[in-house]
Amino acid sequence: MFTQVSRVLLGLAAAAVGANAEDVLGVFIFHRHGDRTARTRQPVKLSALGANQAHSSGTFYRDRYIVSGADFQVRGLSPEIADLSQLSVTSPAEPIIQSSAQAFLQGLYPPTYTSDFLGDCTEVEAPLNGYQYVPVGAVKNAATSKDGCPSAETSSQSYFSSPQYLGMLSQTSEFYDRLAPVVGTSMSKDEVNFRNAYSVFDLINAARIHNSSVPFEDRLTDDNMDRLFRYASIQQWNLAFNESDPARAIAGSVLGGQIVDSLGAIVDGERDAPLMSIQFGAHDTFMSFFGLSNLTKASRDFYGICNCASSMAFELVTNATGPSKPENVGVRFLFSNGTASQNELTAFPLFGQEQTLLPWSDFKRKMTEFSINDDQAWCELCGNTDGRCAALLALGNNSDDKNDPENDPKNKSSNGITKTIAGVIGSVVTLAVTAAIESLLMLCGGYRLVNKSRLTRLSSSDTSLG
């Protein structure tokens, strides 16, 4: 829980900003999945509680950004019937996260009764009371994990040989030994230690939520539960972020690039730029981004693992009337630790600054310092040299030829990306669109997309299910 002092001070700042006549031009939301069963017990399932958390969060954001007359209604966003050209919803192909996205969207755009008259005057009613089919793009490059990024995986694994880790492993051994009986047969006694701090916390926490009784429950005092959470947070933070090693926070860097690209398209007035972009993921991406954006200066609570159904929103706003110019646009960051319907969505200052509303130019500049928004930058940071990365890196190595037309500024777009790179990125976008269509088929046709290897893999450093 964030400190009361921080909430009061930042709440006053947000209220001062809100006092002006302000229009919301667009929003980017990153959302954690809802409550689920423990990762150590396969298959992992989204619980009824988790589905309700995601759904109520969707309803909250509908009331904030979509319904007619809302204080923060996004300018031009369809208030009743989902306009798919205005929305971009993505998620990795993980059943828990995809299911959370679907539950969220049911709250964001609930069923609306519709019917059609056929040529023979027969009236046909839409199923499920007019259920609105908003596709969720199942994309591999969503900011969810370090999969496929060797440098990031190596960086995280190096934490397990660091003096900090070895010290925590030794200092906490007796504590975990005392709690080993609580875990029972779900984990061996040798696995109940700081190396698996998140898995231990996750298992015990899930048991307390869903079971009427837990073995050796008398050992789960408030102090011990606090310590379990604190140790899990320390372990996960160090696996997700390291100030001296950018590769470790690859998930946050990719997310940062997606945020800038999404909001930038609106600022630049790009045709059919989505007004609302929503991405779903796991808690480690939150941690990576918190570290990169220095949110821990605003509150030390950002070091902790965020609750299920937590969300952060980036509001693109202006006080100008009529068409907005970049110099009249600002960005506000807000965060809810848990489902937003029950936990206040609060504005916090990014990048260690004081103000919660940043000019677009400042926001973009600070985000660009750590963001990754093209394949070549990703390949270079991750150290990938095969497949698509091989072609991109070869292209980069040929930049010494000054007569290469690709190096001519005239052949570059406004953001400095060459037309060749733009073509590669265009291919990636095409794949994402294809994935969105596949998601629609899953919704309408009952198809399922399951990555079995990721469902069965469990290690202390794997937080793909958050």
XYZ file of C-alpha atoms in Angstrom:
466
model
C 0.000 0.000 0.000
C 1.362 3.390 -0.951
C 2.101 5.803 1.867
C -0.660 8.152 2.909
C 1.607 11.197 2.690
C 2.455 10.401 -0.940
C -1.213 9.957 -1.795
C -2.216 13.274 -0.239
C 0.533 15.333 -1.853
C 0.128 13.785 -5.275
C -3.636 13.890 -5.015
C -3.484 17.661 -4.443
C -1.253 18.073 -7.486
C -3.617 16.015 -9.634
C -6.591 18.028 -8.393
C -4.862 21.272 -9.338
C -4.275 20.007 -12.869
C -7.816 18.684 -13.152
C -9.203 22.111 -12.268
C -8.356 23.306 -15.801
C -10.549 22.610 -18.795
C -8.706 19.523 -20.005
C -9.335 17.099 -22.844
C -7.935 13.577 -22.936
C -6.649 12.870 -26.441
C -5.692 9.259 -25.853
C -4.576 6.741 -23.260
C -2.220 3.778 -22.951
C -2.995 1.213 -20.230
C -0.754 -1.610 -19.045
C -2.659 -4.137 -16.936
C -1.641 -7.144 -14.867
C -3.706 -10.326 -15.046
C -6.272 -11.087 -12.369
C -5.989 -13.508 -9.452
C -5.021 -17.047 -10.421
C -4.080 -20.373 -8.921
C -0.475 -20.889 -7.810
C 2.131 -21.295 -10.569
C 3.530 -24.420 -8.936
C 0.279 -26.289 -9.551
C -0.362 -26.951 -13.230
C -2.421 -26.088 -15.101
C -2.598 -22.539 -13.812
C -6.112 -21.116 -14.037
C -7.653 -17.683 -13.802
C -9.907 -17.756 -10.747
C -13.449 -16.409 -10.564
C -12.019 -13.716 -8.305
C -9.426 -12.861 -10.949
C -12.030 -12.638 -13.708
C -14.126 -10.329 -11.541
C -11.084 -8.173 -10.775
C -10.313 -7.729 -14.465
C -13.957 -7.126 -15.370
C -14.462 -4.510 -12.664
C -11.242 -2.802 -13.741
C -12.576 -2.653 -17.296
C -15.787 -1.117 -15.986
C -13.773 1.477 -14.063
C -11.840 2.522 -17.148
C -15.064 2.605 -19.159
C -16.567 5.019 -16.644
C -13.404 7.130 -16.688
C -12.594 7.295 -20.405
C -15.510 6.071 -22.516
C -19.034 6.863 -21.313
C -20.594 10.072 -22.571
C -20.062 12.955 -20.186
C -17.232 11.279 -18.235
C -14.808 13.757 -16.651
C -11.893 12.175 -18.534
C -13.723 11.004 -21.651
C -11.251 10.451 -24.475
C -12.004 12.894 -27.254
C -13.663 11.073 -30.158
C -13.783 7.617 -28.546
C -16.992 5.723 -29.323
C -19.071 5.636 -26.103
C -21.304 2.607 -26.711
C -20.309 0.443 -29.674
C -16.633 -0.522 -29.823
C -14.956 0.975 -32.873
C -12.084 -1.438 -33.490
C -10.112 1.186 -35.396
C -9.917 3.214 -32.165
C -8.675 0.339 -30.004
C -5.453 -1.653 -29.790
C -5.509 -4.557 -27.325
C -2.545 -6.919 -27.045
C -1.444 -9.749 -24.812
C 1.027 -12.616 -24.928
C -0.427 -16.003 -25.822
C -0.702 -17.013 -22.156
C -4.135 -18.381 -21.173
C -4.228 -16.530 -17.832
C -3.326 -13.182 -19.354
C -5.535 -13.633 -22.422
C -8.488 -14.590 -20.206
C -7.909 -11.522 -18.060
C -7.923 -9.372 -21.190
C -11.241 -10.845 -22.294
C -12.810 -10.253 -18.881
C -11.505 -6.673 -18.864
C -12.958 -5.977 -22.315
C -16.383 -7.224 -21.247
C -16.353 -4.450 -18.645
C -14.855 -1.876 -21.018
C -17.465 -2.431 -23.723
C -20.339 -4.456 -22.235
C -22.991 -6.202 -24.343
C -25.284 -3.914 -26.302
C -28.530 -5.352 -27.658
C -28.430 -5.509 -31.430
C -30.523 -7.173 -34.127
C -30.621 -7.247 -37.913
C -33.448 -7.666 -40.383
C -32.737 -10.055 -43.215
C -34.002 -9.701 -46.750
C -37.069 -11.804 -45.922
C -37.857 -9.435 -43.002
C -36.724 -11.992 -40.430
C -35.213 -10.358 -37.347
C -32.036 -11.996 -36.044
C -30.819 -11.076 -32.558
C -27.122 -11.042 -31.727
C -26.029 -13.780 -29.266
C -25.074 -13.184 -25.649
C -27.242 -10.058 -25.410
C -25.125 -8.260 -27.980
C -21.672 -9.302 -26.749
C -19.049 -7.048 -28.345
C -16.180 -8.886 -29.996
C -13.051 -6.852 -29.335
C -10.058 -8.892 -30.558
C -6.988 -9.358 -28.388
C -3.799 -9.478 -30.430
C -1.774 -12.495 -29.272
C 1.706 -11.165 -29.938
C 5.072 -12.632 -29.056
C 6.784 -9.284 -28.607
C 4.439 -7.983 -25.942
C 6.416 -6.679 -22.992
C 6.041 -9.687 -20.737
C 9.308 -11.558 -20.299
C 12.937 -12.002 -21.300
C 12.192 -14.954 -23.579
C 14.361 -14.833 -26.680
C 16.699 -12.181 -25.287
C 19.941 -13.951 -24.267
C 21.535 -10.850 -22.742
C 18.535 -10.266 -20.496
C 18.380 -13.889 -19.375
C 22.113 -13.947 -18.668
C 21.869 -10.687 -16.757
C 19.062 -11.967 -14.543
C 20.827 -15.251 -13.873
C 23.954 -13.373 -12.823
C 22.020 -12.096 -9.808
C 22.146 -15.623 -8.349
C 25.926 -15.392 -8.072
C 26.029 -11.848 -6.694
C 27.095 -11.026 -3.108
C 23.690 -9.439 -2.515
C 21.863 -12.636 -3.424
C 24.219 -14.935 -1.522
C 23.844 -12.735 1.539
C 20.039 -12.881 1.379
C 20.130 -16.639 0.794
C 22.135 -17.102 3.980
C 20.248 -14.568 6.105
C 16.817 -15.998 5.287
C 17.566 -19.731 5.438
C 16.199 -20.260 8.952
C 13.054 -18.292 8.124
C 12.277 -20.465 5.106
C 13.101 -23.656 7.008
C 10.410 -22.772 9.549
C 7.840 -22.265 6.802
C 8.708 -25.364 4.765
C 5.929 -27.458 6.398
C 3.331 -24.918 5.244
C 4.245 -25.600 1.636
C 3.891 -29.356 2.143
C 4.408 -31.506 -0.928
C 3.964 -28.680 -3.439
C 7.695 -27.921 -3.199
C 10.535 -29.970 -1.787
C 12.150 -28.735 1.423
C 15.322 -27.913 -0.509
C 13.334 -25.597 -2.803
C 11.872 -23.516 0.009
C 14.485 -20.788 0.130
C 15.245 -17.284 -1.070
C 16.159 -18.472 -4.571
C 12.511 -19.409 -4.999
C 11.179 -16.534 -2.894
C 8.459 -15.570 -5.364
C 7.239 -19.140 -5.899
C 7.038 -19.713 -2.141
C 5.146 -16.471 -1.559
C 2.864 -17.115 -4.531
C 1.977 -20.615 -3.350
C 1.231 -19.591 0.237
C -0.610 -16.434 -0.763
C -2.839 -18.335 -3.210
C -3.560 -20.961 -0.566
C -4.650 -18.321 1.952
C -6.972 -16.738 -0.615
C -8.636 -19.896 -1.908
C -8.396 -22.512 0.864
C -10.455 -22.520 4.035
C -7.502 -23.945 5.953
C -3.755 -24.119 5.385
C -1.367 -26.624 7.021
C 0.595 -25.068 9.906
C -1.390 -21.881 9.432
C -0.319 -20.699 12.879
C 3.112 -19.999 11.376
C 1.630 -17.545 8.899
C 1.575 -14.564 11.191
C 1.172 -11.081 9.752
C 4.881 -10.513 10.307
C 5.825 -13.689 8.458
C 3.513 -12.864 5.558
C 5.060 -9.402 5.352
C 8.506 -10.976 5.252
C 7.453 -13.436 2.553
C 6.207 -10.548 0.415
C 9.276 -8.415 1.099
C 11.738 -11.191 0.247
C 9.793 -12.087 -2.922
C 9.823 -8.428 -3.940
C 13.577 -8.124 -3.381
C 14.220 -11.226 -5.454
C 11.885 -10.207 -8.288
C 13.127 -6.622 -8.386
C 16.717 -7.771 -8.821
C 15.708 -10.188 -11.573
C 13.733 -7.493 -13.413
C 15.972 -4.445 -13.084
C 19.589 -3.468 -12.600
C 20.631 0.141 -12.990
C 24.040 -0.739 -14.408
C 22.785 -3.392 -16.863
C 20.094 -2.149 -19.304
C 19.525 -5.612 -20.786
C 17.973 -6.896 -17.578
C 15.056 -4.470 -17.904
C 14.329 -5.371 -21.533
C 10.616 -5.836 -20.790
C 10.304 -2.301 -19.450
C 12.312 -0.897 -22.364
C 10.068 -2.582 -24.934
C 6.987 -1.377 -23.081
C 8.409 2.145 -23.033
C 8.845 2.089 -26.792
C 5.287 0.884 -27.277
C 3.948 3.671 -25.061
C 5.862 6.376 -26.933
C 4.857 4.986 -30.330
C 1.196 4.699 -29.338
C 0.858 8.179 -27.851
C 3.155 9.701 -30.479
C 0.878 8.520 -33.274
C -1.955 10.522 -31.700
C 0.210 13.610 -31.203
C 1.373 13.420 -34.823
C -2.203 13.139 -36.017
C -1.659 9.828 -37.777
C -4.771 8.599 -39.513
C -6.583 5.822 -37.621
C -4.145 5.962 -34.697
C -5.812 4.013 -31.837
C -7.138 6.365 -29.166
C -6.969 3.684 -26.497
C -4.169 1.107 -26.370
C -4.279 -1.615 -23.744
C -1.654 -4.236 -23.099
C -1.780 -7.048 -20.561
C 1.197 -8.658 -18.899
C 2.895 -9.779 -15.696
C 4.305 -8.068 -12.627
C 7.952 -8.208 -13.701
C 7.249 -5.812 -16.581
C 5.829 -3.345 -14.085
C 9.010 -3.645 -12.023
C 11.256 -3.128 -15.036
C 9.388 -0.007 -16.011
C 9.269 1.304 -12.426
C 13.050 1.026 -12.238
C 13.710 2.595 -15.643
C 11.397 5.541 -14.993
C 12.715 6.136 -11.449
C 9.268 5.824 -9.879
C 10.899 4.535 -6.707
C 11.835 8.142 -5.931
C 8.125 8.985 -5.782
C 7.444 6.061 -3.435
C 9.527 3.154 -2.198
C 6.397 1.023 -2.540
C 7.208 0.720 -6.234
C 9.942 -1.738 -5.224
C 7.206 -4.188 -4.248
C 5.346 -6.715 -6.385
C 2.124 -5.092 -7.540
C -1.137 -6.861 -6.773
C -3.112 -8.881 -9.307
C -5.192 -6.709 -11.680
C -2.942 -3.699 -11.048
C -2.770 -1.175 -13.863
C -0.928 1.918 -14.952
C -2.319 4.495 -17.346
C -0.654 7.176 -19.455
C -3.069 9.982 -20.278
C -2.346 12.226 -23.240
C -4.042 15.545 -22.415
C -4.383 19.114 -23.650
C -5.964 22.362 -22.507
C -6.105 23.715 -26.053
C -9.353 23.932 -27.971
C -9.566 22.618 -31.498
C -6.666 20.736 -33.156
C -3.847 20.140 -30.675
C -0.233 21.008 -31.332
C 2.601 19.001 -29.705
C 3.595 21.989 -27.577
C 0.079 22.066 -26.060
C 0.051 18.379 -25.124
C 1.097 16.746 -21.862
C 1.265 13.268 -20.344
C 0.143 12.144 -16.914
C 1.111 8.803 -15.331
C -1.326 7.056 -12.982
C -1.125 3.774 -11.107
C -3.553 1.527 -9.242
C -2.129 -1.207 -7.006
C -4.844 -3.780 -7.579
C -8.104 -3.540 -9.499
C -8.808 0.128 -10.158
C -12.440 -0.212 -9.080
C -11.298 -0.767 -5.490
C -7.899 0.911 -5.391
C -7.491 4.589 -6.163
C -5.936 5.407 -9.518
C -3.286 7.865 -8.375
C -0.986 10.219 -10.296
C 2.754 9.863 -9.602
C 5.688 11.865 -11.003
C 7.929 10.053 -13.464
C 11.724 10.244 -13.862
C 12.365 11.520 -10.334
C 10.690 14.834 -11.062
C 8.125 16.710 -9.009
C 5.245 17.432 -11.379
C 2.759 14.736 -12.365
C 1.912 16.341 -15.710
C 4.834 16.522 -18.144
C 4.966 18.328 -21.482
C 4.892 15.821 -24.330
C 8.367 16.824 -25.505
C 9.863 16.202 -22.032
C 8.017 12.926 -21.617
C 9.113 11.662 -25.027
C 12.728 12.700 -24.464
C 12.981 10.983 -21.071
C 11.209 7.838 -22.272
C 13.413 7.615 -25.360
C 16.491 7.439 -23.137
C 15.634 3.840 -22.210
C 12.946 2.752 -24.677
C 13.287 0.263 -27.506
C 10.935 0.725 -30.425
C 12.540 -1.078 -33.341
C 13.867 -4.561 -34.020
C 17.447 -3.527 -34.670
C 17.824 -1.876 -31.253
C 16.292 -4.956 -29.638
C 18.675 -7.275 -31.465
C 21.689 -5.195 -30.473
C 20.754 -5.025 -26.792
C 19.770 -8.694 -26.592
C 22.810 -9.931 -28.510
C 20.703 -11.898 -30.996
C 22.495 -12.647 -34.262
C 20.243 -15.195 -35.970
C 17.015 -15.075 -37.952
C 15.617 -11.605 -38.512
C 18.321 -10.125 -36.289
C 21.040 -11.359 -38.646
C 19.564 -9.348 -41.521
C 19.052 -6.231 -39.409
C 22.541 -6.315 -37.919
C 24.060 -6.837 -41.350
C 22.168 -3.802 -42.548
C 23.550 -1.790 -39.635
C 27.115 -2.920 -40.350
C 26.861 -1.616 -43.911
C 26.283 1.924 -42.665
C 29.981 2.771 -43.274
C 29.216 3.206 -46.961
C 28.480 6.914 -47.122
C 27.081 6.547 -50.633
C 24.485 4.051 -49.459
C 21.088 5.631 -50.216
C 19.836 4.212 -46.925
C 22.192 6.633 -45.178
C 20.808 9.619 -47.040
C 18.705 11.734 -44.668
C 16.178 12.118 -47.471
C 15.465 8.412 -47.221
C 14.677 8.555 -43.523
C 11.328 9.120 -41.906
C 10.724 11.878 -39.376
C 11.748 9.617 -36.512
C 15.105 8.744 -38.079
C 14.254 5.191 -39.164
C 15.385 4.256 -42.662
C 12.849 3.112 -45.188
C 14.322 -0.365 -45.103
C 13.953 -0.537 -41.342
C 10.474 0.909 -41.688
C 9.684 -1.915 -44.079
C 10.873 -4.462 -41.540
C 8.789 -2.822 -38.832
C 5.862 -2.816 -41.234
C 6.249 -6.564 -41.551
C 6.121 -6.886 -37.785
C 2.962 -4.788 -37.686
C 1.441 -7.034 -40.343
C 2.198 -10.054 -38.170
C 0.561 -8.322 -35.219
C -2.559 -7.646 -37.301
C -2.590 -11.276 -38.353
C -2.363 -12.257 -34.698
C -5.319 -9.989 -33.943
C -7.359 -11.740 -36.640
C -6.382 -15.097 -35.173
C -7.566 -13.872 -31.785
C -10.909 -12.950 -33.331
C -11.141 -16.477 -34.710
C -10.451 -17.802 -31.216
C -13.280 -15.676 -29.893
C -15.778 -16.536 -32.609
C -14.716 -20.038 -33.556
C -13.636 -21.552 -30.277
C -10.011 -22.023 -31.256
C -7.324 -21.996 -28.548
C -3.675 -20.998 -28.753
C -1.501 -22.573 -26.055
C 2.262 -22.552 -25.680
C 2.818 -25.849 -23.874
C 6.491 -25.293 -23.169
C 5.797 -22.100 -21.238
C 2.928 -23.672 -19.337
C 5.136 -26.464 -18.067
C 8.260 -24.432 -17.380
C 8.691 -23.180 -13.827
C 11.758 -21.652 -12.308
C 12.396 -18.919 -9.834
C 13.314 -16.485 -12.598
C 10.289 -17.213 -14.817
C 7.501 -14.743 -14.164
C 5.664 -15.116 -17.451
C 2.439 -15.772 -15.569
C 3.145 -13.004 -13.099
